[in-house]
CSV table of C-alpha atoms and ligand atoms in Angstrom, one decimal:
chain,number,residue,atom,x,y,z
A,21,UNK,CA,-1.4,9.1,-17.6
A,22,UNK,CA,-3.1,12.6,-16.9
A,23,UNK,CA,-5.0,14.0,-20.0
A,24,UNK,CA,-7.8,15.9,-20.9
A,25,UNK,CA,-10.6,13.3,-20.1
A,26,UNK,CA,-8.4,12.1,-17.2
A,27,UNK,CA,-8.1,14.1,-14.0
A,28,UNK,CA,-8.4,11.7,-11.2
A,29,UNK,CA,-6.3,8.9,-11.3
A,30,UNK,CA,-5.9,5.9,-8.4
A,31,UNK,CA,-3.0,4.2,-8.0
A,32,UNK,CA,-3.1,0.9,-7.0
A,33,UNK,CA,-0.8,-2.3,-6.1
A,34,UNK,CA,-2.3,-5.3,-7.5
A,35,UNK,CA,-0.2,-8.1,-5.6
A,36,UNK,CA,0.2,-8.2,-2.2
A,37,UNK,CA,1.7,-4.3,-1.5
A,38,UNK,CA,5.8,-3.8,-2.3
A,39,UNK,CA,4.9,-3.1,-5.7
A,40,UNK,CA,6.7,0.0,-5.9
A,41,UNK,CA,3.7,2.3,-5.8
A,42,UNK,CA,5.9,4.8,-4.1
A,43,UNK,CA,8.1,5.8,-7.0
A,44,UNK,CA,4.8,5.9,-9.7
A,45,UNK,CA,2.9,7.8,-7.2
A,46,UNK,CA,6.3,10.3,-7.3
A,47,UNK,CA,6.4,10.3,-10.9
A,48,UNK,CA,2.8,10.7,-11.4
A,49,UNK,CA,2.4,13.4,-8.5
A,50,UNK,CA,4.7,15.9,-10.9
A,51,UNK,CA,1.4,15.8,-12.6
A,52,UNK,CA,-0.8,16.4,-10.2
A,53,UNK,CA,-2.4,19.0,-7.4
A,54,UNK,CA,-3.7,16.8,-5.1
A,55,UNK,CA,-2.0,13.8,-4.2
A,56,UNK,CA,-4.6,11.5,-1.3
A,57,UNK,CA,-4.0,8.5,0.8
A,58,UNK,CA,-7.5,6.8,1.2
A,59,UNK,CA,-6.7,3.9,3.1
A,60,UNK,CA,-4.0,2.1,5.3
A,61,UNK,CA,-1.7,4.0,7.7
A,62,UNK,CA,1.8,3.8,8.7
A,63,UNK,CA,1.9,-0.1,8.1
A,64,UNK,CA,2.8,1.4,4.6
A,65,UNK,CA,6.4,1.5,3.5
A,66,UNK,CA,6.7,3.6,0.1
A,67,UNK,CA,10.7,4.2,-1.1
A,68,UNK,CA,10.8,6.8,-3.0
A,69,UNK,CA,14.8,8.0,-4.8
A,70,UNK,CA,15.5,11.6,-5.3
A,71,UNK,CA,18.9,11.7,-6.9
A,72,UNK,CA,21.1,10.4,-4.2
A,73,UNK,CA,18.0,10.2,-1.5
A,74,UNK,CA,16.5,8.0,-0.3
A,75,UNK,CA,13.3,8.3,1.5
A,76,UNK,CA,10.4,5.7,3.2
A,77,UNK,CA,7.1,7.0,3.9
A,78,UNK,CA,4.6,5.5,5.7
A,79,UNK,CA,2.0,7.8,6.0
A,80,UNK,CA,2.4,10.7,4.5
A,81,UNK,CA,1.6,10.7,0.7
A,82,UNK,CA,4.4,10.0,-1.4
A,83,UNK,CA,3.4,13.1,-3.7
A,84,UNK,CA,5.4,15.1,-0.4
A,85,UNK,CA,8.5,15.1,-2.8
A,86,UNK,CA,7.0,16.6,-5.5
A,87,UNK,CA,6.0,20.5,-4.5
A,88,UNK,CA,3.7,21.9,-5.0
A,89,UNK,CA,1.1,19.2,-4.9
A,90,UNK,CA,-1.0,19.3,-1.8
A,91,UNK,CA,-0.8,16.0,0.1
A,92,UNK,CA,-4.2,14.8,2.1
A,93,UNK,CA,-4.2,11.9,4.3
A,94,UNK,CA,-8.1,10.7,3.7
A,95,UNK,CA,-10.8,9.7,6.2
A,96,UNK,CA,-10.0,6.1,5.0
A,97,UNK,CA,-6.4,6.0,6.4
A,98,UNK,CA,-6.0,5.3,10.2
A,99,UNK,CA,-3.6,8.4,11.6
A,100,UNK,CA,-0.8,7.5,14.2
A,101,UNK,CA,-0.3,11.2,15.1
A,102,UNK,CA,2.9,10.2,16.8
A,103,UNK,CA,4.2,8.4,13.0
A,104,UNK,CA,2.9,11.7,11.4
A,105,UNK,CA,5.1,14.0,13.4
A,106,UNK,CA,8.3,12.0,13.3
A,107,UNK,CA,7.9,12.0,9.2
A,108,UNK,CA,6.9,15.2,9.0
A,109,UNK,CA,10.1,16.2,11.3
A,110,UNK,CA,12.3,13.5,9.6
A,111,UNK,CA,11.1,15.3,6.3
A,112,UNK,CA,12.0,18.9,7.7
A,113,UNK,CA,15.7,17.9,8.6
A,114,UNK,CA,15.9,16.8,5.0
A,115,UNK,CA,15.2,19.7,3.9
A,116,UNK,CA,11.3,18.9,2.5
A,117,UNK,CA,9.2,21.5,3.1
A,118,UNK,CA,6.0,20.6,4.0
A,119,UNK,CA,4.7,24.1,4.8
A,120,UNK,CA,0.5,24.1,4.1
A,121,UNK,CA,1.2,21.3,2.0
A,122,UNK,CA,-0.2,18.9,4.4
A,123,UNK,CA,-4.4,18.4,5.6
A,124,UNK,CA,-5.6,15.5,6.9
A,125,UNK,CA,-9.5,14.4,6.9
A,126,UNK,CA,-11.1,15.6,10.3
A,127,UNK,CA,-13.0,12.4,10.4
A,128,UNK,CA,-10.2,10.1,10.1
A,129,UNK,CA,-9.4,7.7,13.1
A,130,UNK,CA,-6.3,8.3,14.8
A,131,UNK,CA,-3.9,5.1,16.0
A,132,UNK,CA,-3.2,5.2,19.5
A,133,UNK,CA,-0.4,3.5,21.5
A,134,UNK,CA,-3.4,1.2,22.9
A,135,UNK,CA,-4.3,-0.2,19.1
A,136,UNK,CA,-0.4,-1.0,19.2
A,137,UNK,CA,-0.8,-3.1,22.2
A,138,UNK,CA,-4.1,-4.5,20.7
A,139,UNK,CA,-2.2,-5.5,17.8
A,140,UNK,CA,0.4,-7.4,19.4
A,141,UNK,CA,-2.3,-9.0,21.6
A,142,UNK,CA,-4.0,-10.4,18.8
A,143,UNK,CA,-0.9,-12.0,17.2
A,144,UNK,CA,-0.5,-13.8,20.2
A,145,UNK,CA,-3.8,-15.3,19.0
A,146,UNK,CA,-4.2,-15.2,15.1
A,147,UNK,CA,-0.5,-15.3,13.6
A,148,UNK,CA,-1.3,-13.1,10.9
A,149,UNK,CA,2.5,-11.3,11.0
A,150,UNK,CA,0.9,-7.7,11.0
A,151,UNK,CA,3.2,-4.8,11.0
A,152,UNK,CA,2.5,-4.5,14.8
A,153,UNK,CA,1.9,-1.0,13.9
A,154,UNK,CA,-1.8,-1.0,15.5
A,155,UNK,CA,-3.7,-1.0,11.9
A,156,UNK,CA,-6.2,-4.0,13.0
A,157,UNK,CA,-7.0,-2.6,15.9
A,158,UNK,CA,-7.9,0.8,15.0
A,159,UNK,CA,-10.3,-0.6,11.9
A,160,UNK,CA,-12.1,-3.0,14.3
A,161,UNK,CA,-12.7,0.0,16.8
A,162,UNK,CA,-13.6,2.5,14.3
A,163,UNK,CA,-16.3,-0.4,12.7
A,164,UNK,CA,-17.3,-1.2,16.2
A,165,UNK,CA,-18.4,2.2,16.9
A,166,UNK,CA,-16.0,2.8,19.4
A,167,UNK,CA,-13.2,5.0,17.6
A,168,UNK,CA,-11.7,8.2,18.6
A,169,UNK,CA,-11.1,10.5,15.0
A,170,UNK,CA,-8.9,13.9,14.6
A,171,UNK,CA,-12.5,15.7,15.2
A,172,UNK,CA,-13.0,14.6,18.5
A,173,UNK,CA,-9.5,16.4,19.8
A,174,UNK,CA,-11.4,19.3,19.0
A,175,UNK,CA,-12.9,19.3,22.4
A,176,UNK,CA,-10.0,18.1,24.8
A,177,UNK,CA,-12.3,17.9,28.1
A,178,UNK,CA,-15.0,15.3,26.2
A,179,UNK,CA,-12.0,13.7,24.1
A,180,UNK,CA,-10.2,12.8,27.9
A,181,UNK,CA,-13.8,11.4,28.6
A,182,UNK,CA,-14.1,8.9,25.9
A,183,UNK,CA,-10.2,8.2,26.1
A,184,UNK,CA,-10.7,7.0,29.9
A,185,UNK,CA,-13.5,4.8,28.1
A,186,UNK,CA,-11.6,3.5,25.0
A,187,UNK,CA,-8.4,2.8,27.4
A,188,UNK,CA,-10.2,0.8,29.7
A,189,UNK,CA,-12.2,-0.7,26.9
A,190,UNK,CA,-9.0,-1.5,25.4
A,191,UNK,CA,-7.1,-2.9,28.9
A,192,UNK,CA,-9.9,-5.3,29.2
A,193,UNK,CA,-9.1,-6.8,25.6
A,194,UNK,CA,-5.6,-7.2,26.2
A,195,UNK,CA,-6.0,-8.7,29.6
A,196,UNK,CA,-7.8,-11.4,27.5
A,197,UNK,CA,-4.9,-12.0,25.7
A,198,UNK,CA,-2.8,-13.2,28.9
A,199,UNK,CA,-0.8,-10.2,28.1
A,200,UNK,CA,0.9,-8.6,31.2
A,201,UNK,CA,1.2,-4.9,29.7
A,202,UNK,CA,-1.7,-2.3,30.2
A,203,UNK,CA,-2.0,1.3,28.3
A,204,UNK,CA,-1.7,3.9,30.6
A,205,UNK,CA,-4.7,6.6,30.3
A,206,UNK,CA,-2.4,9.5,31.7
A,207,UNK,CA,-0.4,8.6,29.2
A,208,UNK,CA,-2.7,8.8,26.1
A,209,UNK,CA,-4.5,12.4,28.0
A,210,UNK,CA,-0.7,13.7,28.0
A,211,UNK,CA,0.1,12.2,24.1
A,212,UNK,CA,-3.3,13.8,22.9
A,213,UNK,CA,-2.5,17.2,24.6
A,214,UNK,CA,0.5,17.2,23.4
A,215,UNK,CA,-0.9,16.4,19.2
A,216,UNK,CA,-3.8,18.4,19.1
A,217,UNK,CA,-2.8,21.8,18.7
A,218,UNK,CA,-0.2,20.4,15.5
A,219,UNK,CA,-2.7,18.0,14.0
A,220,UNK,CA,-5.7,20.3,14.4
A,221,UNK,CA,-4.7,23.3,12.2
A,222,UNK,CA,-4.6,20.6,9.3
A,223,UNK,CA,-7.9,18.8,9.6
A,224,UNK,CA,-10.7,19.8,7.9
A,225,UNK,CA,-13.3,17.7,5.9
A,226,UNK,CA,-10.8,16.5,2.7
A,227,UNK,CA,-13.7,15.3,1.1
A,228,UNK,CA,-15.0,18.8,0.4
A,229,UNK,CA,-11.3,19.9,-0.5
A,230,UNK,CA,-10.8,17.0,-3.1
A,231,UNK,CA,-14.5,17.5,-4.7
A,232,UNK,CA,-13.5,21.2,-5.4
A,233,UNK,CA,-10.5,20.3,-6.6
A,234,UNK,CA,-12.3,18.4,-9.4
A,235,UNK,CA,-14.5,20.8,-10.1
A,236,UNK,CA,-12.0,23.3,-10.9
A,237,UNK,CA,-10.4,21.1,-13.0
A,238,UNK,CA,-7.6,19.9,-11.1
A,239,UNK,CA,-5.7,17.0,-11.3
A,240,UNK,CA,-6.1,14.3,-8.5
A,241,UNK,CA,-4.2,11.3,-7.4
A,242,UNK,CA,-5.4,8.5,-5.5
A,243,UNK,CA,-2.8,6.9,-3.8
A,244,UNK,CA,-3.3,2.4,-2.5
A,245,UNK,CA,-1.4,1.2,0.4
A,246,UNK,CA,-0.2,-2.4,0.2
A,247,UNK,CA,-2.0,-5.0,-2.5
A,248,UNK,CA,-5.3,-5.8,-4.0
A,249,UNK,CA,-4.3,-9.7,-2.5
A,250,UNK,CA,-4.0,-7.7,1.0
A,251,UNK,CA,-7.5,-6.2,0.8
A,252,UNK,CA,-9.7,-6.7,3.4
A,253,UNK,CA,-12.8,-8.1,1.6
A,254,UNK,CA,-10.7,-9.4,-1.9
A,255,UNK,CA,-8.0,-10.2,-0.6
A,256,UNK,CA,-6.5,-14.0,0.7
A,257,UNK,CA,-8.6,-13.5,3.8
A,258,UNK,CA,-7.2,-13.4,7.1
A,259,UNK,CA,-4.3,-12.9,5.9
A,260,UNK,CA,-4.8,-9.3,5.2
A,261,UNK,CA,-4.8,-5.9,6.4
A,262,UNK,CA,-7.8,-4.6,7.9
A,263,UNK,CA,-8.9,-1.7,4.6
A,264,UNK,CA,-10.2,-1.7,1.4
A,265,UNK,CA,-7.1,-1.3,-0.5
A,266,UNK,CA,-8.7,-1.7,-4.2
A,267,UNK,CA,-9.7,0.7,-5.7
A,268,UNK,CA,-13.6,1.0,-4.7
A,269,UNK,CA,-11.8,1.6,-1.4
A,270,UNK,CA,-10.6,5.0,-2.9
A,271,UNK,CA,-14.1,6.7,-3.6
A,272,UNK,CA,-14.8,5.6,0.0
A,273,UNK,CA,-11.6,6.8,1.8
A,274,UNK,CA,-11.2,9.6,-0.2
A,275,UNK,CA,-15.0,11.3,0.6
A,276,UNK,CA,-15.7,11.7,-3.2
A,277,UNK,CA,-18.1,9.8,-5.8
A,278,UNK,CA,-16.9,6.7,-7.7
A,279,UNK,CA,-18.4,8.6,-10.5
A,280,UNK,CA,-15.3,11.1,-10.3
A,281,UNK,CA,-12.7,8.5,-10.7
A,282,UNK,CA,-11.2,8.4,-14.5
A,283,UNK,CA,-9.0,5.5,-14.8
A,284,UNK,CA,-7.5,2.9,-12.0
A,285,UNK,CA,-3.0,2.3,-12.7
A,286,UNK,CA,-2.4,-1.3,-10.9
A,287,UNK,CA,1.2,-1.5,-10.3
A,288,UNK,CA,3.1,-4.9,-10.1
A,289,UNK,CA,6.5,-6.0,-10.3
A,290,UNK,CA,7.9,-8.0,-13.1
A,291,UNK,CA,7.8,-11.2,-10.1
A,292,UNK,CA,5.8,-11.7,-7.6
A,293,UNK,CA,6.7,-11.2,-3.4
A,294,UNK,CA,4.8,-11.3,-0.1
A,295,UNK,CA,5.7,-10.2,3.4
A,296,UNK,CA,4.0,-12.0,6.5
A,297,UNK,CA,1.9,-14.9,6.6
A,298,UNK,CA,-0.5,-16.5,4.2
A,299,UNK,CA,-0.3,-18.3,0.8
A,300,UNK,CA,2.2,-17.6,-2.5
A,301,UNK,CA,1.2,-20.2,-4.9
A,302,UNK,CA,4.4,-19.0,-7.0
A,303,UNK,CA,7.1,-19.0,-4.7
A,304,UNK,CA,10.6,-19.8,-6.2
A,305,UNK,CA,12.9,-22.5,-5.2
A,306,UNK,CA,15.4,-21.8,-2.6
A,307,UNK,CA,18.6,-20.6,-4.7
A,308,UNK,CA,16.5,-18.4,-7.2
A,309,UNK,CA,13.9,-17.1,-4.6
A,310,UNK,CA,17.4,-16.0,-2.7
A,311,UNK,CA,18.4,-14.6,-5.9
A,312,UNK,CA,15.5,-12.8,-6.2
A,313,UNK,CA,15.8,-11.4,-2.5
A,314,UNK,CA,19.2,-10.3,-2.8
A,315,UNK,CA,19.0,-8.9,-6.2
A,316,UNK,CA,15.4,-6.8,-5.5
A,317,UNK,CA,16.6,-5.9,-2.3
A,318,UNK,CA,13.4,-7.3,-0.8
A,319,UNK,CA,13.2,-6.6,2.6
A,320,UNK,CA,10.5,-4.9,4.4
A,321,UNK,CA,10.7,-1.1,4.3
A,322,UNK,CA,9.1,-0.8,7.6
A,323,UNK,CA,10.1,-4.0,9.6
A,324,UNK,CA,13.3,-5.2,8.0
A,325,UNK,CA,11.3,-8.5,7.4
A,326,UNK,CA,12.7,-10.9,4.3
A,327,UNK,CA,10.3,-11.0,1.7
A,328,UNK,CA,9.3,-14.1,0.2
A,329,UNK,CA,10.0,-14.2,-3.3
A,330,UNK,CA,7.9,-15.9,-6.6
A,331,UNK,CA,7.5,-15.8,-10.0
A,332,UNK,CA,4.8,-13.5,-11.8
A,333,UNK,CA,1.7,-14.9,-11.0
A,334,UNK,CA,-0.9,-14.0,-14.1
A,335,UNK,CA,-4.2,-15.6,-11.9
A,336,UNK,CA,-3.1,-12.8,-9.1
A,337,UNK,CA,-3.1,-9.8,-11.6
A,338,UNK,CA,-6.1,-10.9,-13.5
A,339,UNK,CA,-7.9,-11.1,-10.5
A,340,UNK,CA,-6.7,-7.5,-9.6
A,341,UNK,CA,-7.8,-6.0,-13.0
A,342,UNK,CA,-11.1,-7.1,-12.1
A,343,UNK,CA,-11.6,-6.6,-8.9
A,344,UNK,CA,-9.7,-2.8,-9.4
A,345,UNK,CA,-11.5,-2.3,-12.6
A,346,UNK,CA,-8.0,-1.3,-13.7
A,347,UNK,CA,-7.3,0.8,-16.9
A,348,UNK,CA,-3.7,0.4,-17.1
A,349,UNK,CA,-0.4,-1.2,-15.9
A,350,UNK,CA,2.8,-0.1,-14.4
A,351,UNK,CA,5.9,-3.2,-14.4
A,352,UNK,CA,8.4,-2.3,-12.0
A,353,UNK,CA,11.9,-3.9,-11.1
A,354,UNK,CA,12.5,-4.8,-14.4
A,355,UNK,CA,16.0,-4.7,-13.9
A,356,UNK,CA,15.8,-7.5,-11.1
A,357,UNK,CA,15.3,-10.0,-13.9
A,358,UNK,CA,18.5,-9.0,-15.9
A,359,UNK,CA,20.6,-11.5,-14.8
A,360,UNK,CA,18.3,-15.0,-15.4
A,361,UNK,CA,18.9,-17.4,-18.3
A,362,UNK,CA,15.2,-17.8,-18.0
A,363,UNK,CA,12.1,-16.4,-16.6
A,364,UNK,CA,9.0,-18.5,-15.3
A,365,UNK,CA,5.6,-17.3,-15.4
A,366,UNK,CA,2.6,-18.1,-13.7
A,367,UNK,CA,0.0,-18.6,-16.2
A,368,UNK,CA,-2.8,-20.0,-14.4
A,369,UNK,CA,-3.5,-23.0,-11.7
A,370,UNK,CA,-4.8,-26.3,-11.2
A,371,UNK,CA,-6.4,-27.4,-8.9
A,372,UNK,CA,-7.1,-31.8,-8.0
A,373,UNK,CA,-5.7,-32.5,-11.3
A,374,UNK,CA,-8.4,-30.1,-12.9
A,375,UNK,CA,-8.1,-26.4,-14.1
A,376,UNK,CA,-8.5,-23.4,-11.4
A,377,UNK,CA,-9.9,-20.0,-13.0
A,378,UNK,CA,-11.4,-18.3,-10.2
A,379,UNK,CA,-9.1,-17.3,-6.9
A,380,UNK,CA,-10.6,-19.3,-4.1
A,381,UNK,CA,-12.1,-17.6,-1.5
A,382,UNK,CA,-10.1,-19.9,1.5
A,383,UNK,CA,-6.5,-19.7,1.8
A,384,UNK,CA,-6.5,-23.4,2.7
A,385,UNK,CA,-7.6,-24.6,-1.4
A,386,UNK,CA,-5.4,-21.2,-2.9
A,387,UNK,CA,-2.2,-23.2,-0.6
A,388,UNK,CA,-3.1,-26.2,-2.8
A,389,UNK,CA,-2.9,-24.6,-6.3
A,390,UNK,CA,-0.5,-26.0,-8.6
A,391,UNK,CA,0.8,-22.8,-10.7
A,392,UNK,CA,0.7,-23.9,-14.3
A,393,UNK,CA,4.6,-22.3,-15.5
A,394,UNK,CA,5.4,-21.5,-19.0
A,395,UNK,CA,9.2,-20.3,-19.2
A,396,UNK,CA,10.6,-17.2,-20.9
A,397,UNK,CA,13.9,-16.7,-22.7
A,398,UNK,CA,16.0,-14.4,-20.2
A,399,UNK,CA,17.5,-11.3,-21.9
A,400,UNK,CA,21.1,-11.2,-20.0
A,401,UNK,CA,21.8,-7.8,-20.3
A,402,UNK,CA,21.5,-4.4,-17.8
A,403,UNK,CA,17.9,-2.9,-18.7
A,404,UNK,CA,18.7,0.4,-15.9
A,405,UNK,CA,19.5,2.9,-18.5
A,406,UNK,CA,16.9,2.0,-20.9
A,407,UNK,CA,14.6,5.1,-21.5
A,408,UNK,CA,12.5,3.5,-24.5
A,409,UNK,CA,10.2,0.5,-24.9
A,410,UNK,CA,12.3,0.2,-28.7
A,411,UNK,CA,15.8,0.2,-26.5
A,412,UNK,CA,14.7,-3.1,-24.3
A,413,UNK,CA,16.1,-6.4,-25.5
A,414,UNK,CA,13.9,-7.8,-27.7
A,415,UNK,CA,13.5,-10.9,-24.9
A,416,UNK,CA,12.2,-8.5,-22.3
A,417,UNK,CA,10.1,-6.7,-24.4
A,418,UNK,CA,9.0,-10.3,-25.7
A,419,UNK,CA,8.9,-11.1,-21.4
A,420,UNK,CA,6.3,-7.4,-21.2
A,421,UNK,CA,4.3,-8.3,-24.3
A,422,UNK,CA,3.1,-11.9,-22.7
A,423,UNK,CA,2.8,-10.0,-19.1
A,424,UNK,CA,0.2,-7.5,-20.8
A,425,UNK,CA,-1.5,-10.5,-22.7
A,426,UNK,CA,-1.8,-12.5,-19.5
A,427,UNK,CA,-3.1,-9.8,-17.8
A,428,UNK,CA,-5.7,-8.4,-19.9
A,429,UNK,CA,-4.4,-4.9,-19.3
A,430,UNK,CA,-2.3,-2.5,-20.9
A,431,UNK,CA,1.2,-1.5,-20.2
A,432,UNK,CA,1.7,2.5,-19.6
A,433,UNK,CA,4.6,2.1,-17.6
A,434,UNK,CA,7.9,-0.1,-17.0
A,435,UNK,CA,10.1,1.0,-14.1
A,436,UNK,CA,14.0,-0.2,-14.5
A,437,UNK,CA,15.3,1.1,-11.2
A,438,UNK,CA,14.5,2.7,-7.9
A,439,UNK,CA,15.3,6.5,-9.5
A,440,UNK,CA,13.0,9.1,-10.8
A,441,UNK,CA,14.2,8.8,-14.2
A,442,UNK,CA,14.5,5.5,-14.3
A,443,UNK,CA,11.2,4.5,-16.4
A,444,UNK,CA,9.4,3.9,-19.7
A,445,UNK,CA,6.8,5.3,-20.1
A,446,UNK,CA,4.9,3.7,-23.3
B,21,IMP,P1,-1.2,-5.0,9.1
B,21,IMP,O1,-1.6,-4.1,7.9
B,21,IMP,O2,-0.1,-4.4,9.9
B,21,IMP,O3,-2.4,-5.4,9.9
B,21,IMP,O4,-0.7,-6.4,8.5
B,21,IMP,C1,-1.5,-7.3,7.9
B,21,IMP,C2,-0.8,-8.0,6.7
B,21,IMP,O5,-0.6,-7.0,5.7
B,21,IMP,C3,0.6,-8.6,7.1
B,21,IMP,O6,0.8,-9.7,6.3
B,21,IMP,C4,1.5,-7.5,6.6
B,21,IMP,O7,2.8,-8.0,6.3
B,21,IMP,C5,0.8,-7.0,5.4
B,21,IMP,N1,1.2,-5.6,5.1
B,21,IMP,C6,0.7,-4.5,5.7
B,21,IMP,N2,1.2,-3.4,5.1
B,21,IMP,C7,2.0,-3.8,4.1
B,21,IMP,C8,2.7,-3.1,3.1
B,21,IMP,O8,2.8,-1.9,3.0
B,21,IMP,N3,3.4,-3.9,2.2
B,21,IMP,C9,3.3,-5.2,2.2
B,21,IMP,N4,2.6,-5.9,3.1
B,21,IMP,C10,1.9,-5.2,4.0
C-alpha cells in the first residue's frame, strides 16, 4: 500500500469492528515506522498469528509484533494504565520486546477503575452491551471537562486533588444508578502512585513525534478500533462506542493535519458480524448464521461473547467508503466461505415496499430494512493456501469482483486465514 506518494496510511474497519484489522495492521506495519492508535482503548480485541502465536491486543498497537516500528497510543485513545501494563508484561513473557518502542500521548485520558463502574452503571440503564471496559465513561468525562489525562500524573499532589474530585464526582453518578458499589479514592491515590513513574517516562506530546516523522519522510500507520457502523457520530447511534472510529477521527486522535493523510484501507470481511446490541439488517438464518459462527470462529476476542452472524451487506460498506473517504479495500476470512453451495449478498434495502439508498439515521427504520439478496455461486474448495488473485476459484474471484463493484472501492487485499502469510495482495 506504502509507495512513494503514500506515507501515511489509516486503517480502518468499515462494519461494525472484528474485521480483522489486526492482522492488516501487522502486515502493513512491516512497512512502516510509526504505527498509532487514535481512538478507542482496551474495548479493542485485535488477533494477530505469528507462526504458531497467537496474540490479542487491546491497546497496544498491533504494529508491537513487527520491530522496529515505534508504537504510539494517540491522544484520541482512552488509556487504562492497569490494561497497558498487563499487555505490556503479557508481551514481555512472550518474548516481545517492547523496549523504547512504546510512547503514549501526554494528553490522552487515562480509564480508571471508577469509569468501569460507570460503565456498568449505565448498562443498568441504556442496554447498549458495552465491553464494560469503562470506554463510555471516560469519553463523556473527558467531553464534560472533567477528565484526568497522563499529563496531570505529572504532579502527584494536584493529580490526588482532582482524583478526590472525579471519585466523588463519579460515586454520586453511580449511586443514581441504584448501584450498591462505590470507588474507593485510596484506592485510585494508591493505583495512580503506583502507574505514574512507568507510564510517565513514555508520554510526551505524539502529535509532535508523528508530524516529524512525516516530515522526514517516514512511513506512518493509522490504526481504527472497532467499525465505521460503531462510530460515534456515523455510526447506528446509541448503539455505538463512544469515539470517532472513521477515519476523520484519525487526524483528530492522532494530533496531525487531515492534510497529511495519503489514502484511507477499510477492511471488511467477506460477511458481515456484530457483537452487542443494535440492528444487523443481514443477519443469517439460524443453521447458516451457526455455520458462520463456528466456522469464523466468531466469538468476542475480549469478552468471549457470540457474534451475530450476516451476510455481506453492500449498503454498510458503501456507506463506509463515504463516510471514510476510503481509497482501498482489504476482504478478510475468505476462507470462512469455502464450504457454501451458495453465497448471499446484501445488495441494497427496501424500505415500506419502496427502495432505501441512504442508511437511516434511527436504529428503529434501519431494524425495518428489508436487505434486497442477490445469490452467488459458492466455490467449494479450501482458498487457505492461495497466494494469488489468478490461483482463487474462478467463483470466488467472480464472489470478490461483485464485492468491489458493490462497493465502489478497490480491492488491494484478500486475507485467507488468520496467519501472516496468508494473504493476496492484488
Ligand atoms: P464500548 O466500546 O465498550 O462502549 O461498547 C459499545 C459497543 O461497541 C458495544 O456494542 C460493543 O460490543 C461494541 N464494541 C466495542 N469495541 C468493539 C470491538 O473492538 N469490536 C467489536 N465491537 C466492539
Amino acid at each position: 500500500m506504502f509507495g512513494r506518494d503514500l506515507s501515511c496510511l489509516v486503517v480502518v474497519g468499515a462494519q461494525w469492528g472484528d474485521e480483522g484489522k489486526g492482522k492488516l495492521v501487522d502486515v502493513l506495519a512491516e512497512q512502516s515506522d510509526l504505527v498509532v492508535r487514535y481512538q478507542g482503548g482496551a474495548n479493542a480485541g485485535h488477533t494477530v498469528v505469528v507462526g504458531s502465536a497467537q496474540f490479542v491486543l487491546r491497546l497496544i498497537p498491533s504494529g508491537i509484533l513487527n520491530p522496529p516500528a515505534i508504537c504510539i497510543l494517540g491522544n484520541g485513545v482512552v488509556l487504562d494504565p492497569v490494561a497497558l501494563f498487563e499487555e505490556l508484561d503479557a508481551l514481555a513473557a512472550r518474548g516481545v520486546s517492547t523496549e523504547g518502542r512504546l510512547l503514549v500521548s501526554d494528553r490522552a485520558h487515562l480509564v480508571l477503575p471508577y469509569h468501569k463502574l460507570l460503565d456498568a452503571a449505565g448498562e443498568r440503564q441504556q442496554n447498549i452491551g458495552t465491553t464494560g471496559r469503562g470506554i463510555g465513561p471516560t469519553y463523556e468525562d473527558k467531553y464534560g471537562r472533567r477528565g484526568f489525562r497522563v499529563a496531570d500524573l505529572r504532579d502527584l499532589g494536584e493529580a490526588a486533588r482532582l482524583l478526590a474530585e472525579r471519585v466523588a464526582g463519579a460515586n454520586e453518578r453511580i449511586a443514581l444508578s441504584g448501584m450498591t458499589e462505590r470507588a474507593s479514592l485510596d484506592e485510585h491515590v494508591t493505583l495512580l502512585e503506583r502507574m505514574a513513574p512507568r507510564l510517565l517516562p513514555l508520554a510526551s506530546d505524539t502529535g509532535a513525534v508523528i508530524h516529524r516523522a512525516l516530515k522526514e519522510g517516514r512511513r506512518v500507520l493509522l490504526e481504527g478500533a472497532q467499525g465505521s457502523l460503531l462510530d460515534v457520530d456515523h455510526g447506528t447511534y446509541p448503539y455505538v462506542t463512544s469515539s470517532n472510529t472513521t477515519a476523520g477521527g484519525a487526524a483528530v486522535g492522532s494530533g496531525i493535519g487531515p492534510t497529511m493523510i495519503d489514502g484511507v484501507l477499510g477492511v471488511v470481511k467477506a460477511y458481515t458480524t456484530r457483537v452487542g446490541n443494535g440492528p444487523l439488517p443481514t443477519l443469517a438464518d439460524p443453521p447458516l448464521e451457526e455455520e458462520l459462527r463456528n466456522v469464523g470462529g466468531e466469538f468476542g476476542s475480549v469478552t468471549g461473547r457470540p457474534r451475530r452472524c450476516g451476510w455481506f451487506d453492500a449498503s454498510v460498506v458503501r456507506y463506509a467508503a463515504r463516510v471514510n473517504g476510503l481509497t482501498a479495500l482489504a476482504v478478510t476470512k475468505l476462507d470462512v466461505l469455502d464450504g457454501f453451495d451458495s453465497i448471499p449478498v446484501g445488495t441494497g434495502y427496501t424500505l415500506d415496499g419502496g427502495t432505501c439508498t441512504e442508511m437511516p439515521a434511527e436504529v428503529k427504520v434501519l431494524e425495518r430494512v428489508r436487505p434486497v439478496y442477490e445469490t452467488l455461486r459458492g466455490w467449494k474448495a479450501p482458498t487457505g493456501g492461495v497466494r494469488a488473485l489468478s490461483d482463487l476459484p474462478g467463483a470466488a474471484r467472480a464472489y470478490l469482483d461483485r464485492l468491489q463493484e458493490l462497493a465502489g472501492v478497490p480491492i488491494r487485499y484478500v486475507s485467507v486465514g488468520t496467519r501472516r502469510d496468508q494473504i493476496i495482495s492484488l
